[in-house]
């Protein structure tokens, strides 16, 4: 940056948090060390002094995996969208890989349910986060019934420290997926019931389906 004599800090537009940055002054101005993941966006703000509320925010690479969420998942589907009321997945995968057409072409909100167990030692070891891995859609994360955050781009990681407890914890991930797959399914010649309508047939029967839903792996991480 063509700035000298000022302190840069990182402003997180999604949370409002402000964190410190590693930097050094060079001949041309100020050089900032910044790692950005796909779809991430930040503001780098220069000030004469650091404002109140500045934190040491861990980067994605700082979180260490401690536990997989590996139990079978129960998935509940939004009603009247062609899918059954619920299903079970032993291993997370795209909804488009299901043999059930109602699930394969599903559009709407799919609610994924599971649980994990934490010890007192784990809670004392540091902050805890849940990493959802790969997600195709917008994900609302709830732990023990408490809404933690809404995630819509990678990395799909949420700090859950304030929501967890010793013992069994419930995890719910509500994933809202796009209309594309449902409209492709509705365009099939053998489609018995249509759930979506557009003023122009943008989607054709031979179009490929996009990955959909929570695909994981889902991992507990600590820092």
PDB file of C-alpha atoms in Angstrom:
ATOM      1  CA  UNK A   1       0.000   0.000   0.000  1.00  0.00           C
ATOM      2  CA  UNK A   2       1.258   3.488  -0.792  1.00  0.00           C
ATOM      3  CA  UNK A   3       0.922   4.515   2.866  1.00  0.00           C
ATOM      4  CA  UNK A   4       3.609   5.159   5.476  1.00  0.00           C
ATOM      5  CA  UNK A   5       3.626   5.941   9.189  1.00  0.00           C
ATOM      6  CA  UNK A   6       0.227   4.371   9.908  1.00  0.00           C
ATOM      7  CA  UNK A   7      -0.955   1.050  11.339  1.00  0.00           C
ATOM      8  CA  UNK A   8      -3.029  -1.279   9.123  1.00  0.00           C
ATOM      9  CA  UNK A   9      -5.796  -3.426  10.594  1.00  0.00           C
ATOM     10  CA  UNK A  10      -8.200  -5.905   9.079  1.00  0.00           C
ATOM     11  CA  UNK A  11     -11.932  -5.210   9.143  1.00  0.00           C
ATOM     12  CA  UNK A  12     -14.199  -8.238   8.709  1.00  0.00           C
ATOM     13  CA  UNK A  13     -17.322  -7.072   6.840  1.00  0.00           C
ATOM     14  CA  UNK A  14     -19.388 -10.126   7.830  1.00  0.00           C
ATOM     15  CA  UNK A  15     -18.886  -9.842  11.588  1.00  0.00           C
ATOM     16  CA  UNK A  16     -17.742  -6.282  12.247  1.00  0.00           C
ATOM     17  CA  UNK A  17     -14.641  -7.568  14.050  1.00  0.00           C
ATOM     18  CA  UNK A  18     -11.304  -5.801  13.713  1.00  0.00           C
ATOM     19  CA  UNK A  19      -8.061  -7.762  13.921  1.00  0.00           C
ATOM     20  CA  UNK A  20      -4.351  -7.040  13.838  1.00  0.00           C
ATOM     21  CA  UNK A  21      -2.208  -7.507  10.752  1.00  0.00           C
ATOM     22  CA  UNK A  22       1.416  -8.454  10.236  1.00  0.00           C
ATOM     23  CA  UNK A  23       3.102  -5.626   8.311  1.00  0.00           C
ATOM     24  CA  UNK A  24       6.349  -3.812   7.630  1.00  0.00           C
ATOM     25  CA  UNK A  25       7.275  -0.531   6.006  1.00  0.00           C
ATOM     26  CA  UNK A  26       9.149  -0.726   2.702  1.00  0.00           C
ATOM     27  CA  UNK A  27      10.490   1.915   0.325  1.00  0.00           C
ATOM     28  CA  UNK A  28       7.204   2.105  -1.601  1.00  0.00           C
ATOM     29  CA  UNK A  29       4.950   2.228   1.484  1.00  0.00           C
ATOM     30  CA  UNK A  30       3.579  -0.537   3.728  1.00  0.00           C
ATOM     31  CA  UNK A  31       3.663  -4.243   2.944  1.00  0.00           C
ATOM     32  CA  UNK A  32       0.937  -6.359   4.526  1.00  0.00           C
ATOM     33  CA  UNK A  33       0.987 -10.147   4.875  1.00  0.00           C
ATOM     34  CA  UNK A  34      -2.515 -11.368   4.112  1.00  0.00           C
ATOM     35  CA  UNK A  35      -3.843 -14.802   3.193  1.00  0.00           C
ATOM     36  CA  UNK A  36      -7.239 -14.898   1.495  1.00  0.00           C
ATOM     37  CA  UNK A  37      -9.303 -17.974   0.755  1.00  0.00           C
ATOM     38  CA  UNK A  38     -11.738 -18.258  -2.191  1.00  0.00           C
ATOM     39  CA  UNK A  39     -14.673 -15.835  -1.902  1.00  0.00           C
ATOM     40  CA  UNK A  40     -13.208 -14.011   1.114  1.00  0.00           C
ATOM     41  CA  UNK A  41     -13.318 -10.209   1.295  1.00  0.00           C
ATOM     42  CA  UNK A  42     -11.741  -7.792   3.770  1.00  0.00           C
ATOM     43  CA  UNK A  43     -11.158  -4.094   4.302  1.00  0.00           C
ATOM     44  CA  UNK A  44      -7.586  -3.043   5.147  1.00  0.00           C
ATOM     45  CA  UNK A  45      -7.860   0.201   7.109  1.00  0.00           C
ATOM     46  CA  UNK A  46      -4.885   2.403   8.048  1.00  0.00           C
ATOM     47  CA  UNK A  47      -5.044   4.410  11.272  1.00  0.00           C
ATOM     48  CA  UNK A  48      -2.675   6.387  13.439  1.00  0.00           C
ATOM     49  CA  UNK A  49      -3.377   3.953  16.299  1.00  0.00           C
ATOM     50  CA  UNK A  50      -5.265   0.715  16.732  1.00  0.00           C
ATOM     51  CA  UNK A  51      -8.941   1.204  17.637  1.00  0.00           C
ATOM     52  CA  UNK A  52     -10.618  -0.385  20.650  1.00  0.00           C
ATOM     53  CA  UNK A  53     -11.857  -3.910  20.226  1.00  0.00           C
ATOM     54  CA  UNK A  54      -8.941  -5.138  18.120  1.00  0.00           C
ATOM     55  CA  UNK A  55      -8.487  -8.898  18.499  1.00  0.00           C
ATOM     56  CA  UNK A  56      -6.055 -11.586  17.468  1.00  0.00           C
ATOM     57  CA  UNK A  57      -8.359 -13.441  15.092  1.00  0.00           C
ATOM     58  CA  UNK A  58      -7.070 -16.916  14.135  1.00  0.00           C
ATOM     59  CA  UNK A  59      -6.745 -17.614  10.443  1.00  0.00           C
ATOM     60  CA  UNK A  60      -8.270 -20.709   8.871  1.00  0.00           C
ATOM     61  CA  UNK A  61      -4.890 -22.453   8.919  1.00  0.00           C
ATOM     62  CA  UNK A  62      -4.561 -21.913  12.699  1.00  0.00           C
ATOM     63  CA  UNK A  63      -7.468 -24.240  13.525  1.00  0.00           C
ATOM     64  CA  UNK A  64      -6.335 -27.819  14.268  1.00  0.00           C
ATOM     65  CA  UNK A  65      -8.658 -30.803  13.647  1.00  0.00           C
ATOM     66  CA  UNK A  66      -9.542 -32.620  16.883  1.00  0.00           C
ATOM     67  CA  UNK A  67     -12.621 -34.718  16.103  1.00  0.00           C
ATOM     68  CA  UNK A  68     -14.710 -35.879  13.156  1.00  0.00           C
ATOM     69  CA  UNK A  69     -18.509 -35.850  13.215  1.00  0.00           C
ATOM     70  CA  UNK A  70     -18.966 -39.308  11.767  1.00  0.00           C
ATOM     71  CA  UNK A  71     -22.307 -40.597  13.021  1.00  0.00           C
ATOM     72  CA  UNK A  72     -25.077 -41.085  10.421  1.00  0.00           C
ATOM     73  CA  UNK A  73     -26.864 -37.871   9.531  1.00  0.00           C
ATOM     74  CA  UNK A  74     -30.619 -37.379   9.652  1.00  0.00           C
ATOM     75  CA  UNK A  75     -31.796 -34.987   6.937  1.00  0.00           C
ATOM     76  CA  UNK A  76     -35.229 -33.347   7.062  1.00  0.00           C
ATOM     77  CA  UNK A  77     -36.573 -31.697   3.929  1.00  0.00           C
ATOM     78  CA  UNK A  78     -38.799 -28.677   3.471  1.00  0.00           C
ATOM     79  CA  UNK A  79     -42.343 -29.864   2.829  1.00  0.00           C
ATOM     80  CA  UNK A  80     -44.079 -29.756  -0.553  1.00  0.00           C
ATOM     81  CA  UNK A  81     -40.841 -29.662  -2.551  1.00  0.00           C
ATOM     82  CA  UNK A  82     -40.919 -33.236  -3.881  1.00  0.00           C
ATOM     83  CA  UNK A  83     -38.599 -34.863  -1.328  1.00  0.00           C
ATOM     84  CA  UNK A  84     -39.614 -37.243   1.471  1.00  0.00           C
ATOM     85  CA  UNK A  85     -40.022 -35.848   4.971  1.00  0.00           C
ATOM     86  CA  UNK A  86     -36.599 -37.164   5.976  1.00  0.00           C
ATOM     87  CA  UNK A  87     -33.792 -39.563   5.118  1.00  0.00           C
ATOM     88  CA  UNK A  88     -30.548 -40.856   6.633  1.00  0.00           C
ATOM     89  CA  UNK A  89     -27.030 -40.593   5.204  1.00  0.00           C
ATOM     90  CA  UNK A  90     -24.224 -42.698   6.643  1.00  0.00           C
ATOM     91  CA  UNK A  91     -21.700 -40.591   4.713  1.00  0.00           C
ATOM     92  CA  UNK A  92     -22.363 -37.037   3.545  1.00  0.00           C
ATOM     93  CA  UNK A  93     -22.604 -36.521  -0.206  1.00  0.00           C
ATOM     94  CA  UNK A  94     -24.326 -34.270  -2.704  1.00  0.00           C
ATOM     95  CA  UNK A  95     -28.115 -34.646  -2.737  1.00  0.00           C
ATOM     96  CA  UNK A  96     -27.814 -35.106  -6.497  1.00  0.00           C
ATOM     97  CA  UNK A  97     -26.295 -38.561  -5.933  1.00  0.00           C
ATOM     98  CA  UNK A  98     -29.464 -39.898  -4.314  1.00  0.00           C
ATOM     99  CA  UNK A  99     -31.473 -42.592  -6.087  1.00  0.00           C
ATOM    100  CA  UNK A 100     -34.651 -40.849  -4.907  1.00  0.00           C
ATOM    101  CA  UNK A 101     -35.623 -38.296  -7.589  1.00  0.00           C
ATOM    102  CA  UNK A 102     -37.318 -36.118  -4.992  1.00  0.00           C
ATOM    103  CA  UNK A 103     -34.001 -35.746  -3.197  1.00  0.00           C
ATOM    104  CA  UNK A 104     -31.844 -35.642  -6.333  1.00  0.00           C
ATOM    105  CA  UNK A 105     -33.708 -32.623  -7.725  1.00  0.00           C
ATOM    106  CA  UNK A 106     -34.564 -31.078  -4.347  1.00  0.00           C
ATOM    107  CA  UNK A 107     -34.627 -27.317  -3.937  1.00  0.00           C
ATOM    108  CA  UNK A 108     -35.370 -25.567  -0.654  1.00  0.00           C
ATOM    109  CA  UNK A 109     -34.091 -26.032   2.887  1.00  0.00           C
ATOM    110  CA  UNK A 110     -32.560 -29.345   3.957  1.00  0.00           C
ATOM    111  CA  UNK A 111     -31.896 -29.620   7.691  1.00  0.00           C
ATOM    112  CA  UNK A 112     -28.977 -31.888   8.679  1.00  0.00           C
ATOM    113  CA  UNK A 113     -28.942 -33.287  12.230  1.00  0.00           C
ATOM    114  CA  UNK A 114     -26.166 -34.973  14.208  1.00  0.00           C
ATOM    115  CA  UNK A 115     -24.443 -34.892  17.587  1.00  0.00           C
ATOM    116  CA  UNK A 116     -20.958 -34.958  19.085  1.00  0.00           C
ATOM    117  CA  UNK A 117     -19.500 -35.419  22.558  1.00  0.00           C
ATOM    118  CA  UNK A 118     -16.974 -33.154  24.276  1.00  0.00           C
ATOM    119  CA  UNK A 119     -14.924 -33.660  27.430  1.00  0.00           C
ATOM    120  CA  UNK A 120     -14.059 -31.049  30.041  1.00  0.00           C
ATOM    121  CA  UNK A 121     -10.447 -31.284  28.882  1.00  0.00           C
ATOM    122  CA  UNK A 122     -11.425 -30.377  25.314  1.00  0.00           C
ATOM    123  CA  UNK A 123     -13.417 -27.362  26.475  1.00  0.00           C
ATOM    124  CA  UNK A 124     -10.488 -26.072  28.498  1.00  0.00           C
ATOM    125  CA  UNK A 125      -7.920 -26.631  25.717  1.00  0.00           C
ATOM    126  CA  UNK A 126      -8.993 -23.618  23.635  1.00  0.00           C
ATOM    127  CA  UNK A 127     -11.663 -22.236  21.380  1.00  0.00           C
ATOM    128  CA  UNK A 128     -13.723 -24.697  19.335  1.00  0.00           C
ATOM    129  CA  UNK A 129     -15.059 -24.406  15.804  1.00  0.00           C
ATOM    130  CA  UNK A 130     -17.028 -26.575  13.427  1.00  0.00           C
ATOM    131  CA  UNK A 131     -15.708 -26.906   9.881  1.00  0.00           C
ATOM    132  CA  UNK A 132     -18.481 -28.020   7.526  1.00  0.00           C
ATOM    133  CA  UNK A 133     -16.109 -28.834   4.689  1.00  0.00           C
ATOM    134  CA  UNK A 134     -17.849 -28.562   1.323  1.00  0.00           C
ATOM    135  CA  UNK A 135     -21.284 -26.938   1.180  1.00  0.00           C
ATOM    136  CA  UNK A 136     -23.388 -26.083  -1.867  1.00  0.00           C
ATOM    137  CA  UNK A 137     -25.864 -23.525  -0.584  1.00  0.00           C
ATOM    138  CA  UNK A 138     -26.284 -21.158   2.358  1.00  0.00           C
ATOM    139  CA  UNK A 139     -25.771 -22.818   5.750  1.00  0.00           C
ATOM    140  CA  UNK A 140     -27.266 -21.823   9.106  1.00  0.00           C
ATOM    141  CA  UNK A 141     -25.351 -23.453  11.968  1.00  0.00           C
ATOM    142  CA  UNK A 142     -27.140 -24.288  15.224  1.00  0.00           C
ATOM    143  CA  UNK A 143     -25.487 -25.957  18.230  1.00  0.00           C
ATOM    144  CA  UNK A 144     -27.661 -27.133  21.121  1.00  0.00           C
ATOM    145  CA  UNK A 145     -30.530 -25.201  19.561  1.00  0.00           C
ATOM    146  CA  UNK A 146     -28.575 -21.917  19.537  1.00  0.00           C
ATOM    147  CA  UNK A 147     -28.071 -20.183  16.195  1.00  0.00           C
ATOM    148  CA  UNK A 148     -24.324 -19.619  15.826  1.00  0.00           C
ATOM    149  CA  UNK A 149     -23.940 -18.031  12.390  1.00  0.00           C
ATOM    150  CA  UNK A 150     -24.896 -18.083   8.717  1.00  0.00           C
ATOM    151  CA  UNK A 151     -22.250 -19.179   6.207  1.00  0.00           C
ATOM    152  CA  UNK A 152     -22.448 -18.700   2.450  1.00  0.00           C
ATOM    153  CA  UNK A 153     -18.888 -19.150   1.179  1.00  0.00           C
ATOM    154  CA  UNK A 154     -15.718 -21.103   1.893  1.00  0.00           C
ATOM    155  CA  UNK A 155     -14.290 -21.646   4.388  1.00  0.00           C
ATOM    156  CA  UNK A 156     -17.500 -22.913   6.002  1.00  0.00           C
ATOM    157  CA  UNK A 157     -16.097 -22.627   9.517  1.00  0.00           C
ATOM    158  CA  UNK A 158     -17.944 -21.327  12.585  1.00  0.00           C
ATOM    159  CA  UNK A 159     -16.635 -20.644  16.094  1.00  0.00           C
ATOM    160  CA  UNK A 160     -18.979 -22.585  18.410  1.00  0.00           C
ATOM    161  CA  UNK A 161     -17.165 -22.041  21.718  1.00  0.00           C
ATOM    162  CA  UNK A 162     -20.028 -20.134  23.341  1.00  0.00           C
ATOM    163  CA  UNK A 163     -22.638 -22.725  22.339  1.00  0.00           C
ATOM    164  CA  UNK A 164     -21.028 -26.044  23.354  1.00  0.00           C
ATOM    165  CA  UNK A 165     -21.089 -27.888  26.686  1.00  0.00           C
ATOM    166  CA  UNK A 166     -19.525 -30.897  28.387  1.00  0.00           C
ATOM    167  CA  UNK A 167     -21.088 -34.141  27.190  1.00  0.00           C
ATOM    168  CA  UNK A 168     -23.467 -34.583  24.286  1.00  0.00           C
ATOM    169  CA  UNK A 169     -24.034 -31.632  21.937  1.00  0.00           C
ATOM    170  CA  UNK A 170     -26.586 -31.411  19.148  1.00  0.00           C
ATOM    171  CA  UNK A 171     -25.643 -30.035  15.738  1.00  0.00           C
ATOM    172  CA  UNK A 172     -28.079 -28.783  13.121  1.00  0.00           C
ATOM    173  CA  UNK A 173     -27.051 -27.357   9.759  1.00  0.00           C
ATOM    174  CA  UNK A 174     -29.846 -25.851   7.686  1.00  0.00           C
ATOM    175  CA  UNK A 175     -28.746 -25.676   4.053  1.00  0.00           C
ATOM    176  CA  UNK A 176     -30.795 -23.668   1.562  1.00  0.00           C
ATOM    177  CA  UNK A 177     -30.028 -24.835  -1.968  1.00  0.00           C
ATOM    178  CA  UNK A 178     -30.638 -23.220  -5.358  1.00  0.00           C
ATOM    179  CA  UNK A 179     -33.551 -23.806  -7.738  1.00  0.00           C
ATOM    180  CA  UNK A 180     -31.399 -25.008 -10.645  1.00  0.00           C
ATOM    181  CA  UNK A 181     -31.626 -28.754  -9.974  1.00  0.00           C
ATOM    182  CA  UNK A 182     -35.349 -28.658  -9.255  1.00  0.00           C
ATOM    183  CA  UNK A 183     -36.028 -26.799 -12.505  1.00  0.00           C
ATOM    184  CA  UNK A 184     -33.931 -29.298 -14.466  1.00  0.00           C
ATOM    185  CA  UNK A 185     -35.919 -32.130 -12.895  1.00  0.00           C
ATOM    186  CA  UNK A 186     -39.187 -30.351 -13.683  1.00  0.00           C
ATOM    187  CA  UNK A 187     -38.163 -30.070 -17.332  1.00  0.00           C
ATOM    188  CA  UNK A 188     -37.813 -33.862 -17.758  1.00  0.00           C
ATOM    189  CA  UNK A 189     -40.411 -35.319 -20.164  1.00  0.00           C
ATOM    190  CA  UNK A 190     -41.442 -37.939 -17.583  1.00  0.00           C
ATOM    191  CA  UNK A 191     -41.849 -35.415 -14.732  1.00  0.00           C
ATOM    192  CA  UNK A 192     -45.169 -36.143 -13.017  1.00  0.00           C
ATOM    193  CA  UNK A 193     -45.389 -32.980 -10.920  1.00  0.00           C
ATOM    194  CA  UNK A 194     -43.641 -29.635 -11.302  1.00  0.00           C
ATOM    195  CA  UNK A 195     -42.593 -27.579  -8.294  1.00  0.00           C
ATOM    196  CA  UNK A 196     -41.050 -24.535  -9.964  1.00  0.00           C
ATOM    197  CA  UNK A 197     -41.988 -22.282 -12.860  1.00  0.00           C
ATOM    198  CA  UNK A 198     -40.099 -19.684 -14.866  1.00  0.00           C
ATOM    199  CA  UNK A 199     -41.278 -17.314 -17.598  1.00  0.00           C
ATOM    200  CA  UNK A 200     -38.681 -18.783 -19.948  1.00  0.00           C
ATOM    201  CA  UNK A 201     -37.250 -22.359 -20.006  1.00  0.00           C
ATOM    202  CA  UNK A 202     -33.720 -21.461 -18.924  1.00  0.00           C
ATOM    203  CA  UNK A 203     -32.976 -25.033 -17.819  1.00  0.00           C
ATOM    204  CA  UNK A 204     -33.106 -28.013 -20.181  1.00  0.00           C
ATOM    205  CA  UNK A 205     -33.569 -31.741 -19.387  1.00  0.00           C
ATOM    206  CA  UNK A 206     -30.023 -32.593 -20.526  1.00  0.00           C
ATOM    207  CA  UNK A 207     -28.277 -30.002 -18.349  1.00  0.00           C
ATOM    208  CA  UNK A 208     -25.959 -31.286 -15.623  1.00  0.00           C
ATOM    209  CA  UNK A 209     -26.932 -30.985 -11.977  1.00  0.00           C
ATOM    210  CA  UNK A 210     -24.888 -28.837  -9.625  1.00  0.00           C
ATOM    211  CA  UNK A 211     -23.637 -30.272  -6.292  1.00  0.00           C
ATOM    212  CA  UNK A 212     -26.212 -29.636  -3.600  1.00  0.00           C
ATOM    213  CA  UNK A 213     -26.389 -29.615   0.200  1.00  0.00           C
ATOM    214  CA  UNK A 214     -23.903 -30.414   2.953  1.00  0.00           C
ATOM    215  CA  UNK A 215     -21.102 -32.645   1.657  1.00  0.00           C
ATOM    216  CA  UNK A 216     -18.535 -32.365   4.459  1.00  0.00           C
ATOM    217  CA  UNK A 217     -16.442 -33.759   5.911  1.00  0.00           C
ATOM    218  CA  UNK A 218     -17.609 -32.100   9.134  1.00  0.00           C
ATOM    219  CA  UNK A 219     -14.751 -31.668  11.607  1.00  0.00           C
ATOM    220  CA  UNK A 220     -14.400 -30.120  15.055  1.00  0.00           C
ATOM    221  CA  UNK A 221     -11.338 -27.893  15.247  1.00  0.00           C
ATOM    222  CA  UNK A 222      -9.508 -26.063  18.010  1.00  0.00           C
ATOM    223  CA  UNK A 223      -7.121 -23.169  18.367  1.00  0.00           C
TER     224      UNK A 223
END
